[in-house]
Amino acid sequence: AAKDSGRGTSEFFNDELREQASTHLHMHQAILQGIRNNDFLVHYQPVINSKDGSLHSIEALARWKHPTRGLLLPKDFIAIAEKSGAIRELGNFVLNCVCMDIPALQAAGMKGRVAINFSSHQFYDKVAMDHWFQIMQQHQVDPTCFTFEITESMLLPDRERQRDLLLEVNDRGVTLAIDDFGTGYSSASYLKHFPISLLKIDRTFVTGVPDDPHQNALLSALIHMARALNIDVVIEGVETVSQVNFLNMQTANLIQGFYFAKPMPLEQLIERYGNQPLPKGPRAQNERRKN
Ligand code: C2E
Ligand code: MG
Ligand code: MG
Ligand code: MG
């Protein structure tokens, strides 16, 4: 054991790095394979208008039905996909899934946009952007069906080019939202600089509400700022009735959180929120989704 402890920390560090790199490479390939095998799918979480309990919109959240590890959540694969570049394929896959689900959502009488999450790695070049609109066109789905959620930390570098891209996406009919607002390098000037029509306030601002006066003040300030700028606000991560009551007092009525609903498969969403049952008969996405 004395011999072992004599090994330099740098060597240990290298071993660890090497192991990490090979794990990442393995994960990268596993993600691409998973996409090819249709092992990825999306769940939808409702955003509810607490005034009347109606559905405002839904958010598509990626899931991975892993052949051996079971159903994986984004924390198990998004960061790796971002680093390895697989996020591009994954993003196109998610957009494709949503496009296939939209006819069923519309048939069930569900209005409101579908929000899709984007990473900085996806939101950088015009070729990738044109491809999203091609996917929509292939499915004959209108861009006005979508909101793209962008995390604010990605809006830092190369502002002008990004602004042009965002403006074009917006011009083509997609609404833009800032996700996890308040956690990144927030600056109110983004909200004027970019064509943003919705802010999603991160759930860390709701934790502690309404018992922690400091948290109450922060959340309330964010809500008022958005309102002053004429931007809609969704509060994320609402879990309790006392949080809902607090938000009602602030007239912040667009709420996404476990209090109302967790993310769920399309079938369940339509069962709970649609006003028509899901049409019978085989659907392409049922076969594809392997639910
Ligand atoms: P997000 O976009 O902020 O999505 C909301 C996350 O908060 C979801 O986690 C949702 O399940 C969770 N959540 C909602 N309400 C509550 C609540 O009341 N309490 C708690 N504790 N959690 C709540 P999920 O599905 O695990 O996704 C995590 C993150 O992964 C997302 O955060 C998003 O940033 C990222 N993500 C998900 N799907 C995609 C995707 O297709 N592409 C990209 N680039 N990122 C994705
Ligand atoms: Mg989101
Ligand atoms: Mg969010
Ligand atoms: Mg979040």
GROMACS .gro file of C-alpha atoms and ligand atoms in nm:
model
  340
    1ALA     CA    1   0.000   0.000   0.000
    2ALA     CA    2   0.298   0.226   0.073
    3LYS     CA    3   0.403   0.176  -0.289
    4ASP     CA    4   0.059   0.275  -0.413
    5SER     CA    5   0.046   0.591  -0.210
    6GLY     CA    6   0.380   0.686  -0.363
    7ARG     CA    7   0.214   0.732  -0.700
    8GLY     CA    8   0.191   1.093  -0.800
    9THR     CA    9  -0.140   1.266  -0.788
   10SER     CA   10  -0.084   1.376  -1.147
   11GLU     CA   11  -0.072   1.018  -1.260
   12PHE     CA   12  -0.393   0.952  -1.077
   13PHE     CA   13  -0.538   1.263  -1.233
   14ASN     CA   14  -0.435   1.144  -1.579
   15ASP     CA   15  -0.595   0.807  -1.519
   16GLU     CA   16  -0.910   0.979  -1.413
   17LEU     CA   17  -0.907   1.210  -1.713
   18ARG     CA   18  -0.843   0.922  -1.948
   19GLU     CA   19  -1.129   0.730  -1.795
   20GLN     CA   20  -1.352   1.037  -1.820
   21ALA     CA   21  -1.261   1.091  -2.185
   22SER     CA   22  -1.337   0.732  -2.275
   23THR     CA   23  -1.665   0.746  -2.085
   24HIS     CA   24  -1.758   1.057  -2.280
   25LEU     CA   25  -1.664   0.900  -2.611
   26HIS     CA   26  -1.865   0.596  -2.516
   27MET     CA   27  -2.163   0.814  -2.418
   28HIS     CA   28  -2.136   1.015  -2.738
   29GLN     CA   29  -2.159   0.700  -2.946
   30ALA     CA   30  -2.433   0.560  -2.725
   31ILE     CA   31  -2.639   0.879  -2.772
   32LEU     CA   32  -2.604   0.867  -3.151
   33GLN     CA   33  -2.692   0.498  -3.148
   34GLY     CA   34  -2.989   0.571  -2.922
   35ILE     CA   35  -3.113   0.832  -3.169
   36ARG     CA   36  -3.079   0.587  -3.458
   37ASN     CA   37  -3.268   0.323  -3.258
   38ASN     CA   38  -3.546   0.566  -3.165
   39ASP     CA   39  -3.470   0.515  -2.798
   40PHE     CA   40  -3.518   0.885  -2.729
   41LEU     CA   41  -3.861   1.035  -2.680
   42VAL     CA   42  -4.022   1.347  -2.541
   43HIS     CA   43  -4.245   1.401  -2.244
   44TYR     CA   44  -4.459   1.713  -2.215
   45GLN     CA   45  -4.511   1.934  -1.913
   46PRO     CA   46  -4.807   2.175  -1.912
   47VAL     CA   47  -4.785   2.543  -1.833
   48ILE     CA   48  -5.110   2.629  -1.659
   49ASN     CA   49  -5.292   2.959  -1.634
   50SER     CA   50  -5.383   2.961  -1.265
   51LYS     CA   51  -5.669   3.209  -1.323
   52ASP     CA   52  -5.888   2.938  -1.469
   53GLY     CA   53  -5.674   2.624  -1.472
   54SER     CA   54  -5.653   2.628  -1.851
   55LEU     CA   55  -5.356   2.506  -2.050
   56HIS     CA   56  -5.134   2.790  -2.170
   57SER     CA   57  -4.866   2.588  -2.350
   58ILE     CA   58  -4.655   2.276  -2.310
   59GLU     CA   59  -4.282   2.212  -2.291
   60ALA     CA   60  -4.117   1.917  -2.466
   61LEU     CA   61  -3.853   1.752  -2.247
   62ALA     CA   62  -3.617   1.487  -2.380
   63ARG     CA   63  -3.605   1.139  -2.227
   64TRP     CA   64  -3.386   0.841  -2.312
   65LYS     CA   65  -3.532   0.494  -2.288
   66HIS     CA   66  -3.193   0.334  -2.236
   67PRO     CA   67  -3.178  -0.036  -2.326
   68THR     CA   68  -3.016  -0.134  -1.994
   69ARG     CA   69  -3.035   0.167  -1.762
   70GLY     CA   70  -3.407   0.242  -1.790
   71LEU     CA   71  -3.563   0.585  -1.848
   72LEU     CA   72  -3.290   0.851  -1.827
   73LEU     CA   73  -3.347   1.221  -1.758
   74PRO     CA   74  -3.165   1.511  -1.926
   75LYS     CA   75  -2.918   1.544  -1.637
   76ASP     CA   76  -2.777   1.208  -1.747
   77PHE     CA   77  -2.714   1.302  -2.110
   78ILE     CA   78  -2.765   1.669  -2.208
   79ALA     CA   79  -2.433   1.802  -2.076
   80ILE     CA   80  -2.243   1.521  -2.248
   81ALA     CA   81  -2.438   1.569  -2.570
   82GLU     CA   82  -2.352   1.940  -2.556
   83LYS     CA   83  -1.982   1.870  -2.511
   84SER     CA   84  -1.961   1.600  -2.775
   85GLY     CA   85  -2.172   1.775  -3.034
   86ALA     CA   86  -2.444   1.507  -3.035
   87ILE     CA   87  -2.680   1.780  -2.914
   88ARG     CA   88  -2.737   1.880  -3.277
   89GLU     CA   89  -2.870   1.538  -3.372
   90LEU     CA   90  -3.063   1.521  -3.048
   91GLY     CA   91  -3.218   1.862  -3.109
   92ASN     CA   92  -3.329   1.767  -3.457
   93PHE     CA   93  -3.467   1.442  -3.321
   94VAL     CA   94  -3.668   1.624  -3.053
   95LEU     CA   95  -3.803   1.874  -3.305
   96ASN     CA   96  -3.898   1.585  -3.531
   97CYS     CA   97  -4.079   1.406  -3.245
   98VAL     CA   98  -4.276   1.720  -3.162
   99CYS     CA   99  -4.367   1.776  -3.528
  100MET     CA  100  -4.506   1.423  -3.538
  101ASP     CA  101  -4.710   1.484  -3.222
  102ILE     CA  102  -4.860   1.818  -3.327
  103PRO     CA  103  -5.140   1.674  -3.547
  104ALA     CA  104  -5.260   1.467  -3.249
  105LEU     CA  105  -5.242   1.771  -3.019
  106GLN     CA  106  -5.441   1.977  -3.266
  107ALA     CA  107  -5.695   1.699  -3.319
  108ALA     CA  108  -5.746   1.692  -2.944
  109GLY     CA  109  -5.828   2.062  -2.952
  110MET     CA  110  -5.517   2.167  -2.766
  111LYS     CA  111  -5.414   2.521  -2.842
  112GLY     CA  112  -5.101   2.698  -2.729
  113ARG     CA  113  -4.745   2.659  -2.838
  114VAL     CA  114  -4.502   2.377  -2.780
  115ALA     CA  115  -4.175   2.489  -2.624
  116ILE     CA  116  -3.851   2.322  -2.724
  117ASN     CA  117  -3.519   2.365  -2.542
  118PHE     CA  118  -3.208   2.477  -2.725
  119SER     CA  119  -2.845   2.482  -2.626
  120SER     CA  120  -2.590   2.735  -2.741
  121HIS     CA  121  -2.427   2.466  -2.956
  122GLN     CA  122  -2.751   2.438  -3.149
  123PHE     CA  123  -2.822   2.804  -3.178
  124TYR     CA  124  -2.522   2.924  -3.361
  125ASP     CA  125  -2.530   2.879  -3.735
  126LYS     CA  126  -2.775   2.948  -4.008
  127VAL     CA  127  -2.735   2.602  -4.163
  128ALA     CA  128  -2.865   2.439  -3.846
  129MET     CA  129  -3.145   2.691  -3.824
  130ASP     CA  130  -3.253   2.639  -4.184
  131HIS     CA  131  -3.263   2.267  -4.111
  132TRP     CA  132  -3.518   2.318  -3.829
  133PHE     CA  133  -3.748   2.499  -4.066
  134GLN     CA  134  -3.701   2.223  -4.323
  135ILE     CA  135  -3.809   1.969  -4.060
  136MET     CA  136  -4.120   2.174  -3.985
  137GLN     CA  137  -4.196   2.204  -4.354
  138GLN     CA  138  -4.155   1.831  -4.411
  139HIS     CA  139  -4.421   1.773  -4.147
  140GLN     CA  140  -4.632   2.064  -4.269
  141VAL     CA  141  -4.621   2.213  -3.922
  142ASP     CA  142  -4.632   2.590  -3.895
  143PRO     CA  143  -4.350   2.770  -3.708
  144THR     CA  144  -4.620   2.951  -3.507
  145CYS     CA  145  -4.671   2.620  -3.322
  146PHE     CA  146  -4.337   2.667  -3.145
  147THR     CA  147  -4.157   2.853  -2.876
  148PHE     CA  148  -3.781   2.808  -2.861
  149GLU     CA  149  -3.642   2.826  -2.508
  150ILE     CA  150  -3.288   2.950  -2.482
  151THR     CA  151  -3.083   2.965  -2.166
  152GLU     CA  152  -2.956   3.314  -2.115
  153SER     CA  153  -2.592   3.224  -2.051
  154MET     CA  154  -2.559   3.139  -2.420
  155LEU     CA  155  -2.653   3.488  -2.529
  156LEU     CA  156  -2.310   3.626  -2.447
  157PRO     CA  157  -2.058   3.592  -2.729
  158ASP     CA  158  -2.086   3.727  -3.077
  159ARG     CA  159  -2.402   3.913  -3.008
  160GLU     CA  160  -2.471   4.054  -3.350
  161ARG     CA  161  -2.470   3.726  -3.537
  162GLN     CA  162  -2.681   3.564  -3.272
  163ARG     CA  163  -2.920   3.855  -3.275
  164ASP     CA  164  -2.962   3.817  -3.652
  165LEU     CA  165  -3.040   3.446  -3.611
  166LEU     CA  166  -3.287   3.510  -3.332
  167LEU     CA  167  -3.454   3.786  -3.529
  168GLU     CA  168  -3.492   3.557  -3.828
  169VAL     CA  169  -3.636   3.273  -3.620
  170ASN     CA  170  -3.878   3.520  -3.469
  171ASP     CA  171  -3.969   3.668  -3.809
  172ARG     CA  172  -4.053   3.320  -3.933
  173GLY     CA  173  -4.311   3.287  -3.657
  174VAL     CA  174  -4.135   3.112  -3.369
  175THR     CA  175  -4.171   3.278  -3.029
  176LEU     CA  176  -3.854   3.310  -2.820
  177ALA     CA  177  -3.829   3.254  -2.448
  178ILE     CA  178  -3.542   3.292  -2.205
  179ASP     CA  179  -3.520   2.980  -1.990
  180ASP     CA  180  -3.395   2.956  -1.631
  181PHE     CA  181  -3.403   3.333  -1.611
  182GLY     CA  182  -3.200   3.479  -1.330
  183THR     CA  183  -2.941   3.202  -1.310
  184GLY     CA  184  -2.698   3.304  -1.584
  185TYR     CA  185  -2.538   3.631  -1.673
  186SER     CA  186  -2.870   3.806  -1.668
  187SER     CA  187  -2.882   4.152  -1.791
  188ALA     CA  188  -3.201   4.339  -1.855
  189SER     CA  189  -3.041   4.473  -2.171
  190TYR     CA  190  -3.073   4.130  -2.337
  191LEU     CA  191  -3.443   4.167  -2.311
  192LYS     CA  192  -3.430   4.483  -2.517
  193HIS     CA  193  -3.157   4.359  -2.750
  194PHE     CA  194  -3.320   4.028  -2.846
  195PRO     CA  195  -3.678   3.962  -2.965
  196ILE     CA  196  -3.785   3.787  -2.644
  197SER     CA  197  -4.154   3.755  -2.563
  198LEU     CA  198  -4.143   3.521  -2.265
  199LEU     CA  199  -3.930   3.479  -1.954
  200LYS     CA  200  -3.920   3.157  -1.760
  201ILE     CA  201  -3.806   3.235  -1.409
  202ASP     CA  202  -3.588   2.958  -1.274
  203ARG     CA  203  -3.722   2.740  -1.000
  204THR     CA  204  -3.443   2.837  -0.761
  205PHE     CA  205  -3.633   3.166  -0.718
  206VAL     CA  206  -3.947   2.984  -0.607
  207THR     CA  207  -3.777   2.761  -0.352
  208GLY     CA  208  -3.834   2.920  -0.013
  209VAL     CA  209  -4.140   3.116  -0.126
  210PRO     CA  210  -4.351   3.225   0.061
  211ASP     CA  211  -4.170   3.167   0.392
  212ASP     CA  212  -3.848   3.348   0.308
  213PRO     CA  213  -3.908   3.725   0.275
  214HIS     CA  214  -3.584   3.770   0.082
  215GLN     CA  215  -3.690   3.512  -0.178
  216ASN     CA  216  -4.036   3.669  -0.196
  217ALA     CA  217  -3.884   4.008  -0.269
  218LEU     CA  218  -3.652   3.869  -0.538
  219LEU     CA  219  -3.925   3.678  -0.716
  220SER     CA  220  -4.161   3.969  -0.700
  221ALA     CA  221  -3.893   4.203  -0.841
  222LEU     CA  222  -3.829   3.971  -1.137
  223ILE     CA  223  -4.200   3.949  -1.210
  224HIS     CA  224  -4.235   4.326  -1.202
  225MET     CA  225  -3.933   4.380  -1.423
  226ALA     CA  226  -4.072   4.149  -1.689
  227ARG     CA  227  -4.407   4.319  -1.669
  228ALA     CA  228  -4.253   4.662  -1.706
  229LEU     CA  229  -4.085   4.539  -2.024
  230ASN     CA  230  -4.414   4.392  -2.147
  231ILE     CA  231  -4.277   4.037  -2.148
  232ASP     CA  232  -4.485   3.737  -2.036
  233VAL     CA  233  -4.361   3.541  -1.737
  234VAL     CA  234  -4.377   3.171  -1.659
  235ILE     CA  235  -4.280   3.063  -1.309
  236GLU     CA  236  -4.102   2.728  -1.307
  237GLY     CA  237  -4.085   2.469  -1.033
  238VAL     CA  238  -4.402   2.557  -0.841
  239GLU     CA  239  -4.474   2.271  -0.604
  240THR     CA  240  -4.705   2.397  -0.329
  241VAL     CA  241  -5.042   2.565  -0.294
  242SER     CA  242  -4.889   2.844  -0.085
  243GLN     CA  243  -4.653   2.921  -0.374
  244VAL     CA  244  -4.951   2.936  -0.610
  245ASN     CA  245  -5.129   3.171  -0.371
  246PHE     CA  246  -4.826   3.396  -0.348
  247LEU     CA  247  -4.803   3.411  -0.728
  248ASN     CA  248  -5.174   3.483  -0.760
  249MET     CA  249  -5.123   3.784  -0.535
  250GLN     CA  250  -4.851   3.901  -0.774
  251THR     CA  251  -5.089   3.827  -1.062
  252ALA     CA  252  -4.823   3.598  -1.206
  253ASN     CA  253  -5.057   3.335  -1.343
  254LEU     CA  254  -4.852   3.128  -1.584
  255ILE     CA  255  -4.724   2.840  -1.379
  256GLN     CA  256  -4.521   2.531  -1.464
  257GLY     CA  257  -4.453   2.292  -1.183
  258PHE     CA  258  -4.523   1.966  -1.010
  259TYR     CA  259  -4.812   2.131  -0.821
  260PHE     CA  260  -5.013   2.121  -1.143
  261ALA     CA  261  -4.842   1.847  -1.342
  262LYS     CA  262  -4.517   1.663  -1.398
  263PRO     CA  263  -4.385   1.595  -1.747
  264MET     CA  264  -4.584   1.311  -1.906
  265PRO     CA  265  -4.618   1.114  -2.229
  266LEU     CA  266  -4.834   1.257  -2.509
  267GLU     CA  267  -5.115   1.005  -2.453
  268GLN     CA  268  -5.151   1.107  -2.089
  269LEU     CA  269  -5.133   1.477  -2.172
  270ILE     CA  270  -5.417   1.448  -2.421
  271GLU     CA  271  -5.620   1.238  -2.181
  272ARG     CA  272  -5.589   1.504  -1.913
  273TYR     CA  273  -5.601   1.826  -2.112
  274GLY     CA  274  -5.751   1.750  -2.453
  275ASN     CA  275  -6.120   1.789  -2.525
  276GLN     CA  276  -6.122   1.502  -2.772
  277PRO     CA  277  -5.985   1.154  -2.713
  278LEU     CA  278  -5.677   1.050  -2.905
  279PRO     CA  279  -5.788   0.917  -3.244
  280LYS     CA  280  -5.786   0.538  -3.261
  281GLY     CA  281  -5.579   0.336  -3.504
  282PRO     CA  282  -5.208   0.302  -3.554
  283ARG     CA  283  -5.010   0.620  -3.549
  284ALA     CA  284  -4.663   0.646  -3.689
  285GLN     CA  285  -4.531   0.796  -3.368
  286ASN     CA  286  -4.671   0.513  -3.158
  287GLU     CA  287  -4.467   0.265  -3.350
  288ARG     CA  288  -4.168   0.491  -3.351
  289ARG     CA  289  -4.193   0.588  -2.986
  290LYS     CA  290  -4.214   0.226  -2.870
  291ASN     CA  291  -4.421   0.333  -2.570
  292C2E     P1  292  -3.586   2.326  -1.816
  292C2E     O1  293  -3.597   2.361  -1.959
  292C2E     O2  294  -3.578   2.437  -1.719
  292C2E     O3  295  -3.713   2.233  -1.787
  292C2E     C1  296  -3.779   2.227  -1.665
  292C2E     C2  297  -3.723   2.117  -1.578
  292C2E     O4  298  -3.769   2.136  -1.445
  292C2E     C3  299  -3.768   1.975  -1.620
  292C2E     O5  300  -3.665   1.884  -1.585
  292C2E     C4  301  -3.888   1.955  -1.528
  292C2E     O6  302  -3.919   1.819  -1.504
  292C2E     C5  303  -3.840   2.023  -1.403
  292C2E     N1  304  -3.952   2.069  -1.320
  292C2E     C6  305  -4.068   2.124  -1.361
  292C2E     N2  306  -4.146   2.155  -1.258
  292C2E     C7  307  -4.079   2.118  -1.147
  292C2E     C8  308  -4.110   2.124  -1.007
  292C2E     O7  309  -4.215   2.169  -0.963
  292C2E     N3  310  -4.016   2.077  -0.921
  292C2E     C9  311  -3.898   2.025  -0.966
  292C2E     N4  312  -3.813   1.979  -0.874
  292C2E     N5  313  -3.866   2.018  -1.097
  292C2E    C10  314  -3.956   2.065  -1.186
  292C2E     P2  315  -3.603   1.780  -1.689
  292C2E     O8  316  -3.708   1.725  -1.780
  292C2E     O9  317  -3.521   1.684  -1.609
  292C2E    O10  318  -3.508   1.870  -1.777
  292C2E    C11  319  -3.396   1.935  -1.723
  292C2E    C12  320  -3.333   2.029  -1.820
  292C2E    O11  321  -3.275   1.961  -1.930
  292C2E    C13  322  -3.432   2.127  -1.883
  292C2E    O12  323  -3.458   2.230  -1.792
  292C2E    C14  324  -3.356   2.170  -2.006
  292C2E    O13  325  -3.265   2.273  -1.975
  292C2E    C15  326  -3.279   2.045  -2.042
  292C2E     N6  327  -3.347   1.977  -2.153
  292C2E    C16  328  -3.454   1.895  -2.153
  292C2E     N7  329  -3.487   1.853  -2.276
  292C2E    C17  330  -3.396   1.911  -2.360
  292C2E    C18  331  -3.377   1.909  -2.503
  292C2E    O14  332  -3.452   1.847  -2.580
  292C2E     N8  333  -3.272   1.982  -2.552
  292C2E    C19  334  -3.191   2.056  -2.471
  292C2E     N9  335  -3.091   2.125  -2.528
  292C2E    N10  336  -3.206   2.060  -2.338
  292C2E    C20  337  -3.308   1.990  -2.283
  293MG      MG  338  -3.698   2.476  -2.073
  294MG      MG  339  -3.644   2.621  -1.737
  295MG      MG  340  -3.488   2.509  -1.520
   0.00000   0.00000   0.00000
